[in-house]
Coordinates of C-alpha atoms in Angstrom, one line a residue:
M1 CA -4.7 -15.8 -13.8
T2 CA -4.2 -16.2 -17.8
L3 CA -1.9 -13.9 -19.5
T4 CA -4.6 -11.6 -20.4
D5 CA -5.7 -11.0 -16.8
V6 CA -2.1 -10.1 -15.7
A7 CA -1.1 -6.6 -15.5
V8 CA 2.4 -7.0 -14.1
D9 CA 4.4 -10.1 -13.9
V10 CA 7.8 -10.5 -12.5
R11 CA 10.0 -13.7 -12.2
G12 CA 13.3 -13.8 -10.3
L13 CA 14.0 -9.9 -10.4
R14 CA 17.3 -8.9 -9.2
K15 CA 19.2 -5.8 -8.8
R16 CA 22.3 -5.0 -6.7
Y17 CA 24.4 -1.8 -5.9
G18 CA 27.9 -2.9 -5.3
D19 CA 27.9 -5.4 -2.6
K20 CA 24.1 -4.5 -1.6
H21 CA 21.5 -6.7 -3.2
A22 CA 18.5 -4.2 -3.3
V23 CA 16.2 -6.9 -5.2
N24 CA 17.3 -10.6 -4.5
G25 CA 15.0 -13.0 -6.9
L26 CA 11.7 -11.3 -6.3
D27 CA 8.6 -12.6 -7.7
L28 CA 5.3 -10.8 -8.2
E29 CA 2.0 -10.9 -10.1
V30 CA -0.7 -8.1 -10.2
G31 CA -3.9 -8.9 -11.8
R32 CA -5.6 -6.3 -14.0
G33 CA -8.4 -4.2 -12.4
E34 CA -6.5 -5.0 -9.1
I35 CA -5.5 -2.6 -6.3
F36 CA -2.2 -4.0 -5.2
A37 CA 0.0 -2.6 -2.1
I38 CA 3.6 -3.4 -1.5
L39 CA 4.6 -2.8 2.1
G40 CA 8.3 -3.1 3.7
P41 CA 10.6 -1.2 5.9
N42 CA 13.1 1.5 4.4
G43 CA 15.7 -0.2 2.1
A44 CA 13.6 -3.3 1.6
G45 CA 13.8 -2.9 -2.2
K46 CA 10.2 -1.5 -2.9
T47 CA 11.3 1.7 -4.7
T48 CA 13.8 -0.1 -6.8
T49 CA 11.3 -2.7 -7.8
V50 CA 8.8 -0.1 -8.7
E51 CA 11.3 2.0 -10.8
I52 CA 12.1 -1.1 -12.7
L53 CA 8.3 -1.7 -13.4
E54 CA 8.0 1.8 -14.6
G55 CA 11.0 1.7 -17.0
F56 CA 13.1 4.1 -15.0
R57 CA 15.8 1.6 -13.7
D58 CA 17.5 -1.3 -15.3
R59 CA 17.6 -4.6 -13.7
D60 CA 20.5 -7.2 -13.5
A61 CA 18.5 -10.3 -13.8
G62 CA 14.7 -11.5 -14.0
Q63 CA 11.9 -11.5 -16.3
V64 CA 9.3 -8.4 -16.2
S65 CA 6.2 -7.8 -18.1
V66 CA 4.1 -4.9 -17.5
L67 CA 0.8 -4.7 -19.6
G68 CA 2.4 -7.1 -21.9
E69 CA 5.7 -5.4 -22.4
D70 CA 9.1 -5.5 -21.2
P71 CA 9.7 -1.8 -19.5
A72 CA 13.4 -1.9 -20.4
T73 CA 12.7 -2.0 -24.2
A74 CA 9.0 -0.6 -24.2
G75 CA 8.4 2.7 -26.4
R76 CA 6.3 5.7 -26.0
A77 CA 3.0 4.0 -27.0
W78 CA 3.5 1.8 -23.8
R79 CA 4.5 4.8 -21.5
S80 CA 1.3 6.4 -22.5
R81 CA -0.6 3.7 -21.0
I82 CA 0.8 4.0 -17.4
G83 CA 0.5 6.8 -15.0
V84 CA 3.2 7.5 -12.4
V85 CA 2.9 9.6 -9.1
M86 CA 6.4 9.5 -7.5
Q87 CA 7.3 10.1 -4.0
D88 CA 8.9 13.6 -4.9
A89 CA 6.8 16.4 -5.9
R90 CA 7.4 18.0 -9.3
D91 CA 9.1 21.7 -9.0
L92 CA 6.9 23.6 -11.5
S93 CA 5.8 26.1 -8.9
E94 CA 5.1 29.1 -11.1
A95 CA 2.2 27.4 -13.2
T96 CA -1.1 27.2 -12.0
V97 CA -2.9 24.0 -11.1
E98 CA -5.0 24.2 -14.4
E99 CA -2.1 25.0 -16.6
L100 CA 0.1 22.2 -15.2
V101 CA -2.7 19.5 -15.5
R102 CA -3.6 20.8 -19.2
H103 CA 0.0 21.0 -20.2
F104 CA 0.6 17.3 -19.1
A105 CA -2.7 16.1 -20.9
G106 CA -1.2 17.1 -24.2
Y107 CA 1.6 14.6 -23.6
Y108 CA -1.1 11.7 -24.0
P109 CA -3.0 10.5 -27.0
A110 CA -6.3 10.0 -25.2
P111 CA -6.3 12.1 -21.9
R112 CA -9.1 12.4 -19.6
D113 CA -10.5 15.8 -19.5
P114 CA -8.0 17.9 -17.3
D115 CA -11.0 19.7 -15.5
E116 CA -12.2 16.1 -14.6
A117 CA -8.7 15.1 -13.1
I118 CA -8.7 18.6 -11.2
D119 CA -12.2 17.9 -9.7
A120 CA -11.0 14.2 -8.9
V121 CA -8.3 15.2 -6.5
G122 CA -10.3 17.8 -4.9
L123 CA -8.5 21.1 -6.2
R124 CA -11.3 22.7 -8.2
D125 CA -11.1 25.7 -5.7
K126 CA -7.4 26.1 -6.4
A127 CA -7.4 25.4 -10.3
R128 CA -6.3 29.2 -10.8
T129 CA -3.6 29.1 -8.0
R130 CA 0.0 28.8 -8.7
C131 CA 1.4 25.7 -7.5
R132 CA 3.9 27.7 -5.0
R133 CA 1.2 28.9 -3.1
L134 CA -0.3 25.5 -2.3
S135 CA 0.1 23.5 1.0
G136 CA 2.3 20.3 0.9
G137 CA -0.8 18.2 0.8
Q138 CA -2.2 20.3 -2.1
R139 CA 0.8 19.9 -4.0
R140 CA 0.8 16.1 -3.6
R141 CA -2.7 16.1 -5.0
V142 CA -1.4 17.9 -8.0
D143 CA 1.0 15.3 -8.7
V144 CA -1.9 12.5 -8.3
A145 CA -3.8 14.6 -11.0
L146 CA -0.7 14.6 -13.3
G147 CA -0.6 10.9 -12.7
I148 CA -4.3 10.2 -13.7
V149 CA -4.8 12.8 -16.4
G150 CA -3.5 10.4 -19.1
D151 CA -6.2 7.9 -18.3
P152 CA -3.8 5.1 -17.6
E153 CA -4.6 1.6 -17.6
L154 CA -1.9 1.0 -14.9
L155 CA -1.3 3.7 -12.2
F156 CA 1.8 3.5 -9.8
L157 CA 1.4 5.4 -6.4
D158 CA 4.7 5.9 -4.5
E159 CA 3.6 7.1 -0.9
P160 CA 0.6 9.1 -2.6
T161 CA -1.1 10.5 0.6
T162 CA 2.0 11.8 2.4
G163 CA 1.2 15.2 3.6
F164 CA -2.5 14.8 3.3
D165 CA -5.0 15.3 6.5
P166 CA -7.2 12.7 7.4
Q167 CA -10.2 14.0 5.4
A168 CA -7.9 14.5 2.4
R169 CA -6.7 10.9 2.7
R170 CA -10.1 9.4 2.8
A171 CA -11.2 11.5 -0.1
F172 CA -8.1 10.1 -2.1
W173 CA -9.2 6.6 -1.0
E174 CA -12.4 7.2 -2.8
L175 CA -10.8 8.3 -5.9
V176 CA -8.5 5.4 -6.0
T177 CA -11.5 3.0 -5.5
G178 CA -13.5 4.8 -8.3
L179 CA -10.3 4.5 -10.8
R180 CA -10.4 0.8 -10.0
H181 CA -14.1 0.6 -10.6
G182 CA -13.2 2.3 -13.9
G183 CA -10.9 -0.5 -14.9
T184 CA -7.7 1.1 -13.9
T185 CA -5.0 -1.1 -12.2
V186 CA -3.4 0.4 -9.3
L187 CA 0.1 -0.6 -7.7
L188 CA 0.6 1.2 -4.4
T189 CA 3.4 1.6 -2.2
T190 CA 2.7 3.1 1.2
H191 CA 3.9 3.1 4.8
Y192 CA 0.1 3.7 6.2
L193 CA -1.1 0.2 6.9
D194 CA -4.7 1.5 7.4
E195 CA -4.3 2.7 3.7
A196 CA -3.4 -0.6 2.4
E197 CA -6.0 -2.4 4.5
Q198 CA -8.7 0.0 3.1
L199 CA -7.7 0.0 -0.6
A200 CA -5.6 -3.0 -1.4
D201 CA -7.2 -6.5 -2.8
R202 CA -3.7 -7.9 -1.9
V203 CA -0.6 -7.0 -0.3
A204 CA 2.9 -8.0 -0.8
V205 CA 5.3 -7.6 2.2
V206 CA 8.7 -7.1 0.9
R207 CA 11.9 -7.5 3.0
D208 CA 15.7 -7.9 2.1
G209 CA 14.6 -7.6 -1.7
Q210 CA 12.1 -10.7 -1.4
V211 CA 8.4 -11.3 -1.0
V212 CA 8.0 -12.5 2.6
A213 CA 4.2 -12.8 2.4
L214 CA 1.4 -12.2 0.0
G215 CA -2.4 -12.1 0.2
A216 CA -5.5 -10.3 1.1
P217 CA -4.8 -7.9 4.0
A218 CA -7.5 -10.1 6.2
D219 CA -5.4 -13.2 5.4
L220 CA -1.7 -11.9 5.4
G221 CA 0.4 -14.2 7.1
G222 CA -2.4 -16.4 8.3
R223 CA -3.9 -13.7 10.1
A224 CA -7.4 -14.9 10.0
A225 CA -6.3 -18.2 11.5
R226 CA -4.1 -16.5 14.3
Q227 CA -5.3 -16.9 17.8
A228 CA -7.0 -14.1 19.6
V229 CA -5.7 -12.8 23.1
V230 CA -8.1 -12.5 26.1
R231 CA -7.0 -10.1 28.7
W232 CA -8.5 -9.3 32.0
T233 CA -7.6 -8.0 35.5
E234 CA -7.3 -10.3 38.5
D235 CA -6.3 -9.8 41.8
G236 CA -4.6 -6.5 40.7
S237 CA -2.4 -8.0 38.0
T238 CA -3.2 -8.4 34.4
R239 CA -3.7 -11.9 33.1
E240 CA -3.7 -13.0 29.3
V241 CA -4.7 -16.1 27.6
R242 CA -4.1 -16.9 23.8
T243 CA -6.8 -19.2 22.5
D244 CA -8.7 -20.4 19.2
H245 CA -11.9 -19.9 21.3
P246 CA -12.1 -16.8 22.9
T247 CA -15.8 -16.9 23.5
R248 CA -15.4 -19.9 25.3
T249 CA -12.9 -18.4 27.4
V250 CA -15.0 -15.3 28.4
A251 CA -17.6 -17.7 29.3
E252 CA -15.4 -19.7 31.7
L253 CA -14.2 -16.3 33.3
A254 CA -17.9 -15.2 33.8
L255 CA -18.8 -18.5 35.7
R256 CA -16.2 -17.4 38.3
A257 CA -18.5 -14.6 39.5
P258 CA -22.0 -15.1 37.8
G259 CA -23.6 -11.7 37.3
A260 CA -20.4 -9.8 38.1
E261 CA -18.4 -7.7 35.4
I262 CA -14.8 -9.3 34.3
P263 CA -12.6 -6.3 35.2
G264 CA -10.5 -5.0 32.2
L265 CA -11.8 -7.7 30.0
Q266 CA -10.6 -7.4 26.5
V267 CA -10.6 -9.9 23.4
L268 CA -7.9 -8.8 21.0
R269 CA -7.3 -10.1 17.4
P270 CA -3.9 -9.4 15.4
S271 CA -4.3 -6.2 13.4
L272 CA -2.4 -5.8 9.9
E273 CA 0.3 -3.8 11.9
D274 CA 0.7 -6.7 14.3
V275 CA 1.1 -9.1 11.2
Y276 CA 3.3 -6.7 9.3
L277 CA 5.7 -6.0 12.3
S278 CA 6.0 -9.8 12.7
L279 CA 6.9 -10.3 9.2
I280 CA 9.6 -7.7 9.0
G281 CA 11.0 -9.2 12.3
A282 CA 10.4 -5.7 14.0
D283 CA 8.1 -7.2 16.9
G284 CA 11.0 -8.8 18.7
T285 CA 10.6 -12.3 17.2
G286 CA 13.3 -11.7 15.0
G287 CA 11.7 -13.8 12.1
A288 CA 11.0 -12.6 8.7
D289 CA 8.5 -15.2 7.7
G290 CA 6.0 -14.8 10.6
S291 CA 6.3 -18.4 11.3
D292 CA 5.8 -17.9 14.9
G293 CA 2.0 -17.2 14.3
S294 CA 1.8 -14.6 17.1
G295 CA 1.0 -11.6 14.9
G296 CA 3.0 -9.6 17.3
A297 CA 0.9 -10.6 20.3
A298 CA 3.5 -12.4 22.0
V299 CA 2.1 -13.3 25.3
A300 CA 2.5 -16.3 27.6
E301 CA -0.5 -18.9 27.7
E302 CA -2.1 -19.2 31.1
P303 CA -5.0 -21.6 31.6
V304 CA -8.3 -20.5 33.0
R305 CA -9.0 -22.1 36.2

C-alpha cells in the first residue's frame, strides 16, 4: 500500500506498566476503506494498542500514524475525523436518544444528520425515550450512533455488539458494511469470531503484545491449506484421518461396502475458532504461532485400509 492508501501505520509499538509489557514491538497497517479486526485474549494488548491509536494513551516507543498524523500530538481537527465507540457505555441517562445524538453532532464541523444516525442503529422508535429506560443492547446502539454521527473517516469499535441479540447483531453488521461502502475505515476489536469472519477484510491476532498472525479470515494462519479431518464410525468406534484429499478418502471408504451408507461420516475443516485457538495457544498445542498446522483439530492419522 502507498502512504495515501494507509489509514493506520504502526511500527515497533511498545507500552509497559511496571514490569508488564502490554504492547511489545507491535506492527500494524490498516488500509483506507478496510474493515480490520483485532482478535486476542484478555490481556493481549488489544485495548492498550487501540487507545494509543485513538490518542487516549501515551506510548513508550514506536512510530504511529493515524490518518497521516501522530495521535500523541494531533489536534482537534484530526480528532473530528475519527469516531470512537468505547467498550463502556456513556452514563448520560437523563437525556433522550434524540437529544444525546443531536448534542454530540454539535461537536463536529460536518456531522451526518442526527436522524440518519438514529435510523442507522435501529432506534427510530426509541428516539424520544430517555436513555435510562433503554435495555443494555439499546444503550450500546446509542454509543454506536454517537460514534458515527460525526461522519468519521476512521471508526474505532471496541466490542460494539456486546449485549446485542442475534437480530440486532446482524443489523449492526449491515450498518458497518454500509459504512465501509461509504468510504469509512473501520478498526474493530471483538471476542465474537463469527463477527470478525463476517465483517473483516483482514484480521490480526494479538498475543503477549505482538501480532502473531495477520491475513484474511479465510487464510488466517494458513487456514485454507490446512488438512481436512474425515471422521466415521467403524466397529462401534470413532475413526479419524487427517488428509489433503478428503474426497479421495471418502471414496475409498465407500468402496468397502458399495451402496451402503458410511456410519457417522463427517468431513471437517478448521474453523476460524480452531485457527484462533491454536494461534493463542488455547487448543492444547501450547504454540503461539500456529506452526503445528492442525487448526485445533489434533487427531492422529490413521490410514484407510
